[in-house]
mmCIF file of C-alpha atoms in Angstrom:
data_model
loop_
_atom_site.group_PDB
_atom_site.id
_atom_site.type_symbol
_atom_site.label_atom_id
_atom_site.label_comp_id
_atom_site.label_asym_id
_atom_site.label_seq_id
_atom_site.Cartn_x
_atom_site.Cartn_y
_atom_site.Cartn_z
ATOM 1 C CA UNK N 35 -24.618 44.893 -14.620
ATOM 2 C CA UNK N 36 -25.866 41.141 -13.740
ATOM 3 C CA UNK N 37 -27.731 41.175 -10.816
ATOM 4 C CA UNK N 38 -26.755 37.678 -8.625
ATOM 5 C CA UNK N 39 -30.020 35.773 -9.775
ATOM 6 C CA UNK N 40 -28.815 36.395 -13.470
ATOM 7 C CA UNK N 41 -25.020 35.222 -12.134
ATOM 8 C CA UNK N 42 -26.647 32.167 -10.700
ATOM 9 C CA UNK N 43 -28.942 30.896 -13.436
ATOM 10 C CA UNK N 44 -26.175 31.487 -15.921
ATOM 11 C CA UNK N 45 -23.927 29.541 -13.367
ATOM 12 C CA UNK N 46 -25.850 26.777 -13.117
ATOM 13 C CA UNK N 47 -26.357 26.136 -16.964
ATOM 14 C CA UNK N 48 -23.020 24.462 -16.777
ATOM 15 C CA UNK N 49 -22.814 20.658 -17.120
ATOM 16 C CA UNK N 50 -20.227 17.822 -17.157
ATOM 17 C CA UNK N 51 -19.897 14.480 -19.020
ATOM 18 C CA UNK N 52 -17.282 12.087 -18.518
ATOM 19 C CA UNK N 53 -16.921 9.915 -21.316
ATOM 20 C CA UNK N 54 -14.724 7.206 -22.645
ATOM 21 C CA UNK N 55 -13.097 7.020 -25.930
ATOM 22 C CA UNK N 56 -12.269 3.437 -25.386
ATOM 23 C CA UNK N 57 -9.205 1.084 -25.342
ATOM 24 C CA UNK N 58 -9.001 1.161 -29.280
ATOM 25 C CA UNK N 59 -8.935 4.731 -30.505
ATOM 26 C CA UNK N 60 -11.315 5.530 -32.889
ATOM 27 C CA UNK N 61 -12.379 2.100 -32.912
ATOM 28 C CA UNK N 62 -14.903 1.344 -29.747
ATOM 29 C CA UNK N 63 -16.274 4.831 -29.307
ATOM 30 C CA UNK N 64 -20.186 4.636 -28.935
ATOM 31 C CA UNK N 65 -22.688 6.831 -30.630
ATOM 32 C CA UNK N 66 -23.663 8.852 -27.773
ATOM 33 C CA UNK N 67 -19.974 9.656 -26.670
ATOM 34 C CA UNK N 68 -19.426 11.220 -29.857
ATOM 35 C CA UNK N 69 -22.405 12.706 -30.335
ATOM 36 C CA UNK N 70 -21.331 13.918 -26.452
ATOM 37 C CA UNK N 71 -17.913 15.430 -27.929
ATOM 38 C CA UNK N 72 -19.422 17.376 -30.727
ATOM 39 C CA UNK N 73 -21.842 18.916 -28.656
ATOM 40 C CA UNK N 74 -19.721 20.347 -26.202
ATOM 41 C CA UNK N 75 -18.226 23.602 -25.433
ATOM 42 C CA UNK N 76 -14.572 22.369 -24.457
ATOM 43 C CA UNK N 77 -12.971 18.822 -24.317
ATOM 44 C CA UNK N 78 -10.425 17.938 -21.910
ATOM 45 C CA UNK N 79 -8.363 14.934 -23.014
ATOM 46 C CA UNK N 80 -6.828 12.244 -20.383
ATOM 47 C CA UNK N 81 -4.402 10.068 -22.017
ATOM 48 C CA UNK N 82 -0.367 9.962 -22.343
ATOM 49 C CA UNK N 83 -1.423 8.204 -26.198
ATOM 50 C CA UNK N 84 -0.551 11.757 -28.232
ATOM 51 C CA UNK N 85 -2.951 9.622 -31.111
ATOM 52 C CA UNK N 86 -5.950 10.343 -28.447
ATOM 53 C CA UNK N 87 -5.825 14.125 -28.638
ATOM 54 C CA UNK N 88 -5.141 14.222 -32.211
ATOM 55 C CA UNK N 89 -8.490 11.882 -32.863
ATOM 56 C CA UNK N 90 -10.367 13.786 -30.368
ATOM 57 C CA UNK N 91 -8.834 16.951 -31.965
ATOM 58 C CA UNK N 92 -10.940 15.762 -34.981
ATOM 59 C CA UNK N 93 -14.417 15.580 -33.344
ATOM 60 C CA UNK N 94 -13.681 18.919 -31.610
ATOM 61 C CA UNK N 95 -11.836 22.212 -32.233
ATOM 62 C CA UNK N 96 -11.523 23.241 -28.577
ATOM 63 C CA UNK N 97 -9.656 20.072 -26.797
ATOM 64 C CA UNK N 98 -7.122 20.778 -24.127
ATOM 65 C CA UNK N 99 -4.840 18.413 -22.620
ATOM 66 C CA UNK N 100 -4.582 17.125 -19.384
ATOM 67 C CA UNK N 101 -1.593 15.953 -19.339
ATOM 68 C CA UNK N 102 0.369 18.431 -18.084
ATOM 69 C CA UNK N 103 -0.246 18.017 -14.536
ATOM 70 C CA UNK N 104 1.416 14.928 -14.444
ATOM 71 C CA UNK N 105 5.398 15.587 -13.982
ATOM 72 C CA UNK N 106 8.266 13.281 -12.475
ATOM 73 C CA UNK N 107 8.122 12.625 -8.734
ATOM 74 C CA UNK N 108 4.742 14.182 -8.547
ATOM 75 C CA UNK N 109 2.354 12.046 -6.204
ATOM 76 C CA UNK N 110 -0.942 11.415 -8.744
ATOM 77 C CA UNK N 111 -3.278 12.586 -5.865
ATOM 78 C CA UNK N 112 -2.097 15.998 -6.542
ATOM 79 C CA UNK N 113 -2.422 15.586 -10.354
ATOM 80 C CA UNK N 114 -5.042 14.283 -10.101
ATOM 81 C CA UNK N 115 -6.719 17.316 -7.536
ATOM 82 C CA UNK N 116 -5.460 19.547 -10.506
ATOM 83 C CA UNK N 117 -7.516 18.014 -13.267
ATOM 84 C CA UNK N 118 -10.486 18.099 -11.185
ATOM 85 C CA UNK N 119 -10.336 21.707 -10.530
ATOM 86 C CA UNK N 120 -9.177 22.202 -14.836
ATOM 87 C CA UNK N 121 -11.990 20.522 -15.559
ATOM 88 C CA UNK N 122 -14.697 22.176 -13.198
ATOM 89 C CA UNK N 123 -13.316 26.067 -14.008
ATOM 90 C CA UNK N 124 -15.334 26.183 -17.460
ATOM 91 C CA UNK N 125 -18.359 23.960 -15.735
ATOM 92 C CA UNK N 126 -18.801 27.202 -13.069
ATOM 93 C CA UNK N 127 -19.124 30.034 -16.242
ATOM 94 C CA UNK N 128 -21.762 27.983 -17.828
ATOM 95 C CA UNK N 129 -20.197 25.931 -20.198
ATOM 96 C CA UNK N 130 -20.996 22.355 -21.545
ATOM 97 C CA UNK N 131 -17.727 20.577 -20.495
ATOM 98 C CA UNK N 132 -17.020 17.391 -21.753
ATOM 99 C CA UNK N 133 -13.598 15.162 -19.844
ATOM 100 C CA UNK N 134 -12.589 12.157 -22.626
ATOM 101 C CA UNK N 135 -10.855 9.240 -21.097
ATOM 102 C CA UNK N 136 -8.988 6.528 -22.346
ATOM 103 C CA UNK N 137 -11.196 3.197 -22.108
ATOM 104 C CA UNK N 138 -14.110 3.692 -19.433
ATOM 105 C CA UNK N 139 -14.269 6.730 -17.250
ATOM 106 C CA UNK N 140 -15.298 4.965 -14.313
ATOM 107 C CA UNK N 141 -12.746 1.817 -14.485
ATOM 108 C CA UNK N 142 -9.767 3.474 -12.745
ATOM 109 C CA UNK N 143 -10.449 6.783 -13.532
ATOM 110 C CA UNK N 144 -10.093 8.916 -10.116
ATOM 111 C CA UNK N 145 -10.597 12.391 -11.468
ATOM 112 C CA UNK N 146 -13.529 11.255 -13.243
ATOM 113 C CA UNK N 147 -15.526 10.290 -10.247
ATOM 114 C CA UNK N 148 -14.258 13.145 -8.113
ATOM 115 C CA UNK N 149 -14.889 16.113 -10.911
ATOM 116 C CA UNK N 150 -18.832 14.075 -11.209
ATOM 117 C CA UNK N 151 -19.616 14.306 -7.345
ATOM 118 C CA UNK N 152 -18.318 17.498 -6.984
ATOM 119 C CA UNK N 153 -19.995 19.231 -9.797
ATOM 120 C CA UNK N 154 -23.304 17.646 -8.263
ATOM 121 C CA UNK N 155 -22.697 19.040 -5.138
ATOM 122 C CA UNK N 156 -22.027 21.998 -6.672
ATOM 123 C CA UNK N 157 -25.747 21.672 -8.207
ATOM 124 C CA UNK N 158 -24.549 21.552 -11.713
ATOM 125 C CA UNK N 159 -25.658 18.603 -14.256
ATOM 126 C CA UNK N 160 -22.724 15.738 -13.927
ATOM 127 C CA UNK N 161 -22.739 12.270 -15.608
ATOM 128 C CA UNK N 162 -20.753 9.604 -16.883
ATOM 129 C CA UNK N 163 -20.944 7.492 -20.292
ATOM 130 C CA UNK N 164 -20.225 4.007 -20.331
ATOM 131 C CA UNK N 165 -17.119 2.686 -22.503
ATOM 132 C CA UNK N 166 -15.188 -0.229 -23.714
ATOM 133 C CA UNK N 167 -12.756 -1.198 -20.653
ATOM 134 C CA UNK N 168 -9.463 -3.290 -20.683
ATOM 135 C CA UNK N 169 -11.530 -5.258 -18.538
ATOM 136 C CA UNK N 170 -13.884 -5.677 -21.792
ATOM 137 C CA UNK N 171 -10.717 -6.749 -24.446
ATOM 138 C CA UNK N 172 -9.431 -9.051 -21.501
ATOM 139 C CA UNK N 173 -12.683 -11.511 -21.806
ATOM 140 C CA UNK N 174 -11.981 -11.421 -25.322
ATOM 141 C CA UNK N 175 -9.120 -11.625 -26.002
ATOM 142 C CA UNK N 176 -8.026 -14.129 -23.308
ATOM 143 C CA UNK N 177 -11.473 -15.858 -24.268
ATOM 144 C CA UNK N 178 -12.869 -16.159 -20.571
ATOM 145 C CA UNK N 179 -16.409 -16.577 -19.797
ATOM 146 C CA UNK N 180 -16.520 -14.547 -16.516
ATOM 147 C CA UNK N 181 -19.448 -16.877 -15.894
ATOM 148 C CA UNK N 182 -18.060 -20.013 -16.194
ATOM 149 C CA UNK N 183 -15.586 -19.922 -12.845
ATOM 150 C CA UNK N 184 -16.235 -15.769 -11.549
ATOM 151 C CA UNK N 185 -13.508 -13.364 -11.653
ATOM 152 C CA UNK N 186 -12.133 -11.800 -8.574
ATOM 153 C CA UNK N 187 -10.530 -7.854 -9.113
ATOM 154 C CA UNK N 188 -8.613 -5.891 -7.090
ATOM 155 C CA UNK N 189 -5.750 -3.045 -7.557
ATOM 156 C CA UNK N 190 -2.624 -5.121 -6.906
ATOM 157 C CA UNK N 191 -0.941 -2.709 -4.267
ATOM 158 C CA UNK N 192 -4.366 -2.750 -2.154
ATOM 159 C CA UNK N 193 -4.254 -6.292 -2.767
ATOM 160 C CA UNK N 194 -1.119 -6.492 -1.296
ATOM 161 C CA UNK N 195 -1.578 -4.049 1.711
ATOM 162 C CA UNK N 196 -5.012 -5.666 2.703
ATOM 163 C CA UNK N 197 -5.776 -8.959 4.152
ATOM 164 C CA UNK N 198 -8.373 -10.258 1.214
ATOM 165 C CA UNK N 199 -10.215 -13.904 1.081
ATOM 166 C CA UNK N 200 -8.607 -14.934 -2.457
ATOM 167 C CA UNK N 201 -10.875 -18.145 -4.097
ATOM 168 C CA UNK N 202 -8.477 -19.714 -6.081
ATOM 169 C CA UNK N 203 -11.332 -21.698 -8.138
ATOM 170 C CA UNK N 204 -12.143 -18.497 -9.854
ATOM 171 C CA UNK N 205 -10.038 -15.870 -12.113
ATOM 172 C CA UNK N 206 -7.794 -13.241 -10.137
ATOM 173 C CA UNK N 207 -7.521 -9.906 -12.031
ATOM 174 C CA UNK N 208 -4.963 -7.646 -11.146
ATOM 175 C CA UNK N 209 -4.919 -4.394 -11.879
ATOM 176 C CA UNK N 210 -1.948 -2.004 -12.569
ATOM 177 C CA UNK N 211 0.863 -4.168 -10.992
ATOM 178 C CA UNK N 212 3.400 -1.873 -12.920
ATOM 179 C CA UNK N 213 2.235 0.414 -9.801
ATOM 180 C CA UNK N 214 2.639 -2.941 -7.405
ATOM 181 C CA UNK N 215 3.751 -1.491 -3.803
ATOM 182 C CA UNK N 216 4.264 2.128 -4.422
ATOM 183 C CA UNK N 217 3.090 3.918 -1.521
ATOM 184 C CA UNK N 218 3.979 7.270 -2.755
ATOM 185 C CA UNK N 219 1.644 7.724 -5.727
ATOM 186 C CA UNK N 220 5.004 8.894 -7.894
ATOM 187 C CA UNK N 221 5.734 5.295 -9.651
ATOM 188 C CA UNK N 222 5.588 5.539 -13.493
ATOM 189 C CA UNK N 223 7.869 2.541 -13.944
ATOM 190 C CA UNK N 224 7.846 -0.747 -12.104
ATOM 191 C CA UNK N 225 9.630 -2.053 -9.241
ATOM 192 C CA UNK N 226 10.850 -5.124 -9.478
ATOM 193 C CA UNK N 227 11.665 -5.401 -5.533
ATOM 194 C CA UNK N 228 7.962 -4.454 -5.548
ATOM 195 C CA UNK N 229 6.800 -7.054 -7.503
ATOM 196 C CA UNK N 230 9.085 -9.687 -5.459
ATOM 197 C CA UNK N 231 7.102 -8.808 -2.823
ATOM 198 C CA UNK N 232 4.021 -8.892 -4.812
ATOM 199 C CA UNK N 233 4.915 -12.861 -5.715
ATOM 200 C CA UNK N 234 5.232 -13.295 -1.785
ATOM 201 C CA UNK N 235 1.867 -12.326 -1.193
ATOM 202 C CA UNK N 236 0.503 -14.558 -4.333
ATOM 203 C CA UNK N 237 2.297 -17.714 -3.332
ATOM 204 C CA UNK N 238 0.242 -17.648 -0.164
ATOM 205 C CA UNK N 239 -2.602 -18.855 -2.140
ATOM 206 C CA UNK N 240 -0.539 -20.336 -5.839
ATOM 207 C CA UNK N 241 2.437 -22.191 -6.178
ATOM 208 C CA UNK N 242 5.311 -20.352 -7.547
ATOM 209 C CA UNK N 243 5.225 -22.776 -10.755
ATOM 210 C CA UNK N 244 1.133 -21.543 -11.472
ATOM 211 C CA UNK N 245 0.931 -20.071 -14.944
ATOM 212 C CA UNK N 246 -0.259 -16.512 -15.537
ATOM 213 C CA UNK N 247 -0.786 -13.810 -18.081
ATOM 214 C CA UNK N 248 0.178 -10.506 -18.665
ATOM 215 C CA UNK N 249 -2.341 -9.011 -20.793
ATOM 216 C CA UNK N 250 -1.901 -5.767 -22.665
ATOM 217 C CA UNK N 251 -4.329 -4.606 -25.016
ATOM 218 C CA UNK N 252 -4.289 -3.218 -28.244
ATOM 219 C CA UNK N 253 -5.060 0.676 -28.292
ATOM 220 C CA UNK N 254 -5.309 1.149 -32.063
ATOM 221 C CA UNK N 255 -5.657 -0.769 -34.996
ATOM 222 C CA UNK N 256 -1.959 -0.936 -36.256
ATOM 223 C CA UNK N 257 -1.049 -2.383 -32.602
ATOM 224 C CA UNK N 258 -0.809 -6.185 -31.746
ATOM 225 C CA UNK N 259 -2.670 -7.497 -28.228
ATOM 226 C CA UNK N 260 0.299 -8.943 -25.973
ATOM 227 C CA UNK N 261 -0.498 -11.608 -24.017
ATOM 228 C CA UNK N 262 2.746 -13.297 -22.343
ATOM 229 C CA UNK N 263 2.332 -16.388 -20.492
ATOM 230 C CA UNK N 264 4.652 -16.540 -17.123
ATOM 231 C CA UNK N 265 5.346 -18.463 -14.028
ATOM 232 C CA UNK N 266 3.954 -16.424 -10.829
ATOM 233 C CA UNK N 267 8.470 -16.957 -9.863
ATOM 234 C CA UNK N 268 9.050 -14.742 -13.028
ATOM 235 C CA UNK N 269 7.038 -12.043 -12.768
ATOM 236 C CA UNK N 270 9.559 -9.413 -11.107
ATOM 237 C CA UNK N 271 11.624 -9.962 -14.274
ATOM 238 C CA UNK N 272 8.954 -9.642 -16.538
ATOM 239 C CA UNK N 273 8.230 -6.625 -18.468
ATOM 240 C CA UNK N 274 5.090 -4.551 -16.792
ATOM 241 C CA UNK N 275 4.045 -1.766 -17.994
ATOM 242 C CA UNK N 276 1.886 0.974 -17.570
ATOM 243 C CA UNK N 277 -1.232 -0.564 -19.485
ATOM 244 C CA UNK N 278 -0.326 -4.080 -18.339
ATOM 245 C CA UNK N 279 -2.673 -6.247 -16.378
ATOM 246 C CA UNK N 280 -2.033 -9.737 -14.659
ATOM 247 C CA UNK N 281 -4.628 -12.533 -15.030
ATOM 248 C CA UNK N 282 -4.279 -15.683 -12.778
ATOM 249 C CA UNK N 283 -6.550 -18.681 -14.031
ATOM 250 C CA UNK N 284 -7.712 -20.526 -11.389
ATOM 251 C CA UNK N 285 -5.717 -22.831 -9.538
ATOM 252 C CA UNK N 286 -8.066 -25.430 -7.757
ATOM 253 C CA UNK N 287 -11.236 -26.952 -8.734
ATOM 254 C CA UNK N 288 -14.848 -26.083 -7.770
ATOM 255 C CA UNK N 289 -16.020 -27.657 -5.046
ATOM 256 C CA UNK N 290 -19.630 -28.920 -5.482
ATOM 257 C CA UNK N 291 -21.780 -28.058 -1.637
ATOM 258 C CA UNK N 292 -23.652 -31.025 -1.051
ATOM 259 C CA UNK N 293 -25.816 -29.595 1.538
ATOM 260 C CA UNK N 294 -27.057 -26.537 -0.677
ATOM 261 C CA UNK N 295 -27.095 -29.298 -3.443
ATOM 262 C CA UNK N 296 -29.703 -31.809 -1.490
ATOM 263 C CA UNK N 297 -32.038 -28.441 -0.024
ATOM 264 C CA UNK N 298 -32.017 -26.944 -4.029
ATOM 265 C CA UNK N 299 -33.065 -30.724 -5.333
ATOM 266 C CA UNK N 300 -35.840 -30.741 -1.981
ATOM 267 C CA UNK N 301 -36.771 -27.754 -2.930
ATOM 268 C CA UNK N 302 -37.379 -28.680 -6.579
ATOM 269 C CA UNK N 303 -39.325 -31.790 -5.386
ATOM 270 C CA UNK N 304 -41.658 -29.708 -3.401
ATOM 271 C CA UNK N 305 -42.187 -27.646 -6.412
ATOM 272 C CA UNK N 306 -42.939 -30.142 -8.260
ATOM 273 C CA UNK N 307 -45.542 -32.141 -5.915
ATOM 274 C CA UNK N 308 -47.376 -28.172 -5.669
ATOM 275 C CA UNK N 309 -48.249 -27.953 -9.070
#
């Protein structure tokens, strides 16, 4: 019979990685993340793509999905409360437990961060991996130099609920507006009384007429990247979908600050008259 100090050692042996497969499969893993996968005891999988499990099915003969505790009408929090507790079961008996999820695990990835800090708390060993976001294809795709005017992000439906200080001189990033307004958690298509709304709150800050994208990148190598060019007026008859983000280029030019300007060129001068 174990005595508890054996029970708790052995307990404590279990550890958690969250990784990311990337946004094309098979394509942008990293060395480490599959090294990761091979070396684990169990691999839960996190995507609705059935080509994910299969690939990860490849680098591991144990991979469950979890998938299953999403159903229709279901509010995500609770799936998503499910696949934290799937995922920490085999962590508590000692096991190496490695969660795979599609792009980056910590780019709008809730279980990921929730199953991390609680297996910490817990005491057990909990990290995450880096990975290839949308966020990453966007840039590249949509060539922009995040550098040249910044990029403002947000999650459309808390950009809608929240008053926010938009600069229109810079890139607005939008994330998941096929979820735009739903309060309940249970949206798996979009709304397009949602989105009207959604065009409301942009037109405070664009004209209706300001060009836009809706990006969608490509998750394998067979796929195409869509990038459809709209008026902010058509997006609530646009198709959005579940992998869709909107991209607003800015609208107004940078305005130079002539005070910081003339105190960065004093500055310089003083510099210069020190050495």
């Amino acid at each position: 019979m174990e005595t508890t100090a054996l029970r708790s050692k052995k307990k404590m042996t279990g550890r958690l990685t969250c990784v990311g497969a990337g946004i094309s499969i098979g394509a942008h893993i990293s060395p480490i993340t599959r090294t990761t996968i091979q070396s684990a005891d169990i691999v839960f999988a996190a995507s609705s793509d059935s080509l994910f499990e299969a690939w990860l099915s490849e680098l591991h003969p144990n991979v469950k999905s979890l998938q299953k505790y999403y159903a229709s009408g279901k509010s995500r929090k609770s799936t998503y409360s499910e696949m934290v507790d799937a995922i920490l079961e085999p962590v508590r008996s000692g096991k190496h437990v490695v969660a795979a999820f599609y792009g980056h695990p910590g780019v709008f990835v809730n279980p990921s961060h929730k199953a991390v800090q609680r297996a910490k708390n817990e005491g057990f060993d909990a990290k995450m991996l880096p990975a290839i976001s949308a966020e990453d294809c966007l840039y590249a795709d949509l060539g922009i130099d995040p550098g040249k005017y910044g990029c403002q992000h947000f999650e459309t439906t808390q950009f809608m609920l929240y008053h926010r200080t938009i600069d229109t001189s810079a890139y607005l990033i939008l994330w998941q507006p096929m979820a735009a307004g739903d309060l309940t958690h249970t949206q798996l298509t979009s709304n397009s009384h949602y989105l009207e709304v959604l065009t409301e709150v942009l037109e405070d800050f664009y004209s209706g007429e300001h060009v836009v994208f809706l990006y969608k990148a490509a998750t394998n190598v067979l796929q195409q990247t869509k990038i459809n060019e709209v008026r902010i007026n058509e997006i609530p008859a646009s198709e959005i979908c579940m992998q869709t983000t909107l991209v607003i280029p800015p609208y107004t030019t940078l305005k130079l600050n002539e005070k910081i300007k003339a105190k960065l060129e004093s500055a310089r001068k003083k510099e210069i008259n020190i050495i």
